[in-house]
Amino acid sequence: MKASLLSFMPALLILASAASVLADSRSQKYRSNGCEIERKFDDDGESETKVDCKPGYGRAYVGEGKEEFRQGGCKIKREWKPNGEYKEEVKCK
């Protein structure tokens, strides 16, 4: 009985690793031009993107401010500071 159970172990490991790859394909984390970007997608077609830029790498905004607006099916929030820090959050349905 133990020998047959051991023969299934490689198959179980392959299935477990395939499931983790599928879960990871729905979210992304990466860096671009000094900014950390995180994107998440779900089965309902909704997505969320967060951008966090450190001082000196942010967008070309002057001064300090916040803005919230809708673009299509997405709600966008942006915040920037005089030191160059920039944050953006986009939620789409």
Short mmCIF file of N, CA and C in Angstrom, two decimals, residues 9-89:
data_model
loop_
_atom_site.label_atom_id
_atom_site.label_comp_id
_atom_site.label_asym_id
_atom_site.label_seq_id
_atom_site.Cartn_x
_atom_site.Cartn_y
_atom_site.Cartn_z
N MET A 9 2.77 10.60 -5.23
CA MET A 9 3.34 11.83 -4.66
C MET A 9 3.85 12.79 -5.72
N PRO A 10 4.60 12.35 -6.74
CA PRO A 10 5.04 13.32 -7.75
C PRO A 10 3.87 13.99 -8.45
N ALA A 11 2.81 13.22 -8.74
CA ALA A 11 1.64 13.80 -9.40
C ALA A 11 0.97 14.85 -8.51
N LEU A 12 0.89 14.57 -7.22
CA LEU A 12 0.30 15.54 -6.29
C LEU A 12 1.14 16.81 -6.20
N LEU A 13 2.44 16.67 -6.20
CA LEU A 13 3.31 17.85 -6.16
C LEU A 13 3.15 18.69 -7.41
N ILE A 14 3.02 18.05 -8.56
CA ILE A 14 2.82 18.79 -9.82
C ILE A 14 1.50 19.54 -9.78
N LEU A 15 0.44 18.90 -9.32
CA LEU A 15 -0.87 19.56 -9.22
C LEU A 15 -0.83 20.73 -8.25
N ALA A 16 -0.16 20.57 -7.13
CA ALA A 16 -0.08 21.64 -6.13
C ALA A 16 0.70 22.83 -6.69
N SER A 17 1.78 22.57 -7.42
CA SER A 17 2.54 23.68 -7.98
C SER A 17 1.77 24.36 -9.10
N ALA A 18 0.99 23.61 -9.88
CA ALA A 18 0.18 24.21 -10.94
C ALA A 18 -0.89 25.12 -10.34
N ALA A 19 -1.48 24.74 -9.23
CA ALA A 19 -2.49 25.57 -8.58
C ALA A 19 -1.88 26.87 -8.08
N SER A 20 -0.67 26.83 -7.55
CA SER A 20 -0.04 28.07 -7.08
C SER A 20 0.32 28.98 -8.24
N VAL A 21 0.69 28.42 -9.39
CA VAL A 21 0.99 29.24 -10.57
C VAL A 21 -0.28 29.93 -11.04
N LEU A 22 -1.40 29.22 -11.05
CA LEU A 22 -2.66 29.84 -11.47
C LEU A 22 -3.06 30.97 -10.53
N ALA A 23 -2.87 30.79 -9.24
CA ALA A 23 -3.20 31.84 -8.28
C ALA A 23 -2.30 33.05 -8.48
N ASP A 24 -1.02 32.83 -8.76
CA ASP A 24 -0.09 33.93 -8.96
C ASP A 24 -0.35 34.68 -10.25
N SER A 25 -0.96 34.04 -11.26
CA SER A 25 -1.20 34.72 -12.52
C SER A 25 -2.29 35.77 -12.39
N ARG A 26 -3.04 35.75 -11.29
CA ARG A 26 -4.10 36.74 -11.08
C ARG A 26 -3.60 37.96 -10.33
N SER A 27 -2.36 37.95 -9.90
CA SER A 27 -1.79 39.12 -9.24
C SER A 27 -0.36 39.31 -9.72
N GLN A 28 0.04 40.56 -9.79
CA GLN A 28 1.38 40.91 -10.24
C GLN A 28 1.95 41.94 -9.29
N LYS A 29 3.22 41.82 -9.00
CA LYS A 29 3.95 42.82 -8.22
C LYS A 29 5.26 43.06 -8.92
N TYR A 30 5.56 44.32 -9.21
CA TYR A 30 6.83 44.62 -9.86
C TYR A 30 7.21 46.07 -9.61
N ARG A 31 8.43 46.42 -9.98
CA ARG A 31 8.94 47.78 -9.84
C ARG A 31 9.16 48.37 -11.22
N SER A 32 8.87 49.64 -11.37
CA SER A 32 9.09 50.33 -12.63
C SER A 32 9.47 51.78 -12.33
N ASN A 33 10.64 52.18 -12.74
CA ASN A 33 11.13 53.56 -12.56
C ASN A 33 11.02 54.03 -11.12
N GLY A 34 11.41 53.21 -10.17
CA GLY A 34 11.38 53.59 -8.76
C GLY A 34 10.02 53.49 -8.11
N CYS A 35 9.04 52.96 -8.81
CA CYS A 35 7.68 52.82 -8.27
C CYS A 35 7.38 51.34 -8.06
N GLU A 36 6.64 51.04 -7.00
CA GLU A 36 6.16 49.69 -6.76
C GLU A 36 4.74 49.60 -7.29
N ILE A 37 4.49 48.60 -8.12
CA ILE A 37 3.18 48.45 -8.74
C ILE A 37 2.64 47.08 -8.38
N GLU A 38 1.37 47.05 -7.97
CA GLU A 38 0.71 45.81 -7.61
C GLU A 38 -0.64 45.76 -8.33
N ARG A 39 -0.89 44.67 -9.04
CA ARG A 39 -2.15 44.50 -9.77
C ARG A 39 -2.79 43.20 -9.34
N LYS A 40 -4.11 43.25 -9.14
CA LYS A 40 -4.87 42.06 -8.76
C LYS A 40 -6.08 41.95 -9.67
N PHE A 41 -6.40 40.73 -10.06
CA PHE A 41 -7.56 40.45 -10.90
C PHE A 41 -8.36 39.34 -10.24
N ASP A 42 -9.69 39.41 -10.36
CA ASP A 42 -10.50 38.33 -9.80
C ASP A 42 -11.38 37.72 -10.88
N ASP A 43 -12.10 36.67 -10.51
CA ASP A 43 -12.91 35.92 -11.47
C ASP A 43 -14.10 36.71 -11.99
N ASP A 44 -14.51 37.75 -11.28
CA ASP A 44 -15.67 38.54 -11.69
C ASP A 44 -15.32 39.61 -12.71
N GLY A 45 -14.06 39.68 -13.12
CA GLY A 45 -13.63 40.68 -14.09
C GLY A 45 -13.21 41.99 -13.44
N GLU A 46 -13.18 42.04 -12.12
CA GLU A 46 -12.75 43.25 -11.43
C GLU A 46 -11.24 43.25 -11.28
N SER A 47 -10.66 44.46 -11.27
CA SER A 47 -9.22 44.57 -11.10
C SER A 47 -8.90 45.74 -10.18
N GLU A 48 -7.72 45.67 -9.59
CA GLU A 48 -7.26 46.73 -8.70
C GLU A 48 -5.77 46.93 -8.94
N THR A 49 -5.37 48.18 -9.10
CA THR A 49 -3.96 48.51 -9.32
C THR A 49 -3.55 49.56 -8.30
N LYS A 50 -2.39 49.33 -7.67
CA LYS A 50 -1.84 50.30 -6.73
C LYS A 50 -0.43 50.68 -7.18
N VAL A 51 -0.15 51.98 -7.21
CA VAL A 51 1.16 52.50 -7.58
C VAL A 51 1.67 53.31 -6.41
N ASP A 52 2.89 53.05 -5.98
CA ASP A 52 3.50 53.77 -4.86
C ASP A 52 4.91 54.18 -5.29
N CYS A 53 5.11 55.48 -5.50
CA CYS A 53 6.40 55.99 -5.96
C CYS A 53 7.09 56.74 -4.83
N LYS A 54 8.34 56.47 -4.66
CA LYS A 54 9.14 57.14 -3.63
C LYS A 54 9.56 58.53 -4.12
N PRO A 55 9.95 59.40 -3.21
CA PRO A 55 10.38 60.75 -3.62
C PRO A 55 11.48 60.70 -4.68
N GLY A 56 11.31 61.54 -5.67
CA GLY A 56 12.28 61.60 -6.76
C GLY A 56 11.91 60.74 -7.95
N TYR A 57 10.91 59.85 -7.80
CA TYR A 57 10.52 58.97 -8.89
C TYR A 57 9.06 59.14 -9.28
N GLY A 58 8.33 60.01 -8.62
CA GLY A 58 6.90 60.15 -8.85
C GLY A 58 6.57 60.80 -10.18
N ARG A 59 5.30 60.99 -10.39
CA ARG A 59 4.81 61.62 -11.60
C ARG A 59 5.17 63.10 -11.60
N ALA A 60 4.91 63.77 -12.69
CA ALA A 60 5.29 65.17 -12.84
C ALA A 60 4.20 66.10 -12.30
N TYR A 61 3.83 65.91 -11.05
CA TYR A 61 2.87 66.80 -10.40
C TYR A 61 3.65 67.81 -9.57
N VAL A 62 3.15 69.04 -9.53
CA VAL A 62 3.80 70.10 -8.76
C VAL A 62 2.98 70.35 -7.51
N GLY A 63 3.65 70.56 -6.38
CA GLY A 63 2.95 70.87 -5.14
C GLY A 63 2.37 69.63 -4.50
N GLU A 64 1.26 69.83 -3.81
CA GLU A 64 0.61 68.75 -3.09
C GLU A 64 -0.84 68.70 -3.51
N GLY A 65 -1.41 67.51 -3.59
CA GLY A 65 -2.81 67.43 -3.96
C GLY A 65 -3.37 66.03 -3.95
N LYS A 66 -4.69 65.99 -4.14
CA LYS A 66 -5.43 64.74 -4.23
C LYS A 66 -6.48 64.92 -5.31
N GLU A 67 -6.79 63.82 -5.98
CA GLU A 67 -7.90 63.86 -6.92
C GLU A 67 -8.55 62.48 -6.98
N GLU A 68 -9.85 62.50 -7.18
CA GLU A 68 -10.63 61.28 -7.36
C GLU A 68 -11.55 61.50 -8.54
N PHE A 69 -11.60 60.50 -9.44
CA PHE A 69 -12.49 60.62 -10.58
C PHE A 69 -12.78 59.24 -11.14
N ARG A 70 -13.75 59.19 -12.03
CA ARG A 70 -14.12 57.94 -12.71
C ARG A 70 -13.72 58.05 -14.17
N GLN A 71 -13.25 56.92 -14.69
CA GLN A 71 -12.92 56.85 -16.11
C GLN A 71 -13.46 55.50 -16.60
N GLY A 72 -14.53 55.54 -17.37
CA GLY A 72 -15.19 54.30 -17.77
C GLY A 72 -15.73 53.60 -16.54
N GLY A 73 -15.41 52.33 -16.38
CA GLY A 73 -15.85 51.56 -15.22
C GLY A 73 -14.85 51.58 -14.08
N CYS A 74 -13.90 52.51 -14.12
CA CYS A 74 -12.83 52.54 -13.12
C CYS A 74 -12.94 53.78 -12.23
N LYS A 75 -12.61 53.60 -10.97
CA LYS A 75 -12.52 54.71 -10.01
C LYS A 75 -11.04 54.92 -9.72
N ILE A 76 -10.57 56.14 -9.89
CA ILE A 76 -9.14 56.44 -9.77
C ILE A 76 -8.94 57.45 -8.64
N LYS A 77 -8.00 57.13 -7.75
CA LYS A 77 -7.60 58.03 -6.66
C LYS A 77 -6.11 58.30 -6.81
N ARG A 78 -5.72 59.57 -6.75
CA ARG A 78 -4.31 59.95 -6.82
C ARG A 78 -3.97 60.89 -5.69
N GLU A 79 -2.76 60.77 -5.19
CA GLU A 79 -2.27 61.67 -4.14
C GLU A 79 -0.79 61.91 -4.39
N TRP A 80 -0.38 63.15 -4.32
CA TRP A 80 1.03 63.49 -4.51
C TRP A 80 1.45 64.55 -3.51
N LYS A 81 2.74 64.54 -3.19
CA LYS A 81 3.29 65.46 -2.19
C LYS A 81 4.43 66.26 -2.81
N PRO A 82 4.77 67.39 -2.21
CA PRO A 82 5.83 68.24 -2.77
C PRO A 82 7.19 67.54 -2.87
N ASN A 83 7.45 66.55 -2.01
CA ASN A 83 8.75 65.87 -2.05
C ASN A 83 8.85 64.86 -3.20
N GLY A 84 7.78 64.69 -3.99
CA GLY A 84 7.80 63.78 -5.12
C GLY A 84 7.13 62.45 -4.87
N GLU A 85 6.68 62.22 -3.64
CA GLU A 85 5.98 60.96 -3.34
C GLU A 85 4.65 60.96 -4.08
N TYR A 86 4.30 59.82 -4.69
CA TYR A 86 3.10 59.72 -5.50
C TYR A 86 2.43 58.38 -5.23
N LYS A 87 1.10 58.39 -5.06
CA LYS A 87 0.33 57.16 -4.88
C LYS A 87 -0.89 57.21 -5.78
N GLU A 88 -1.22 56.06 -6.33
CA GLU A 88 -2.40 55.97 -7.20
C GLU A 88 -3.08 54.64 -6.95
N GLU A 89 -4.41 54.65 -6.92
CA GLU A 89 -5.19 53.43 -6.74
C GLU A 89 -6.30 53.43 -7.78
#
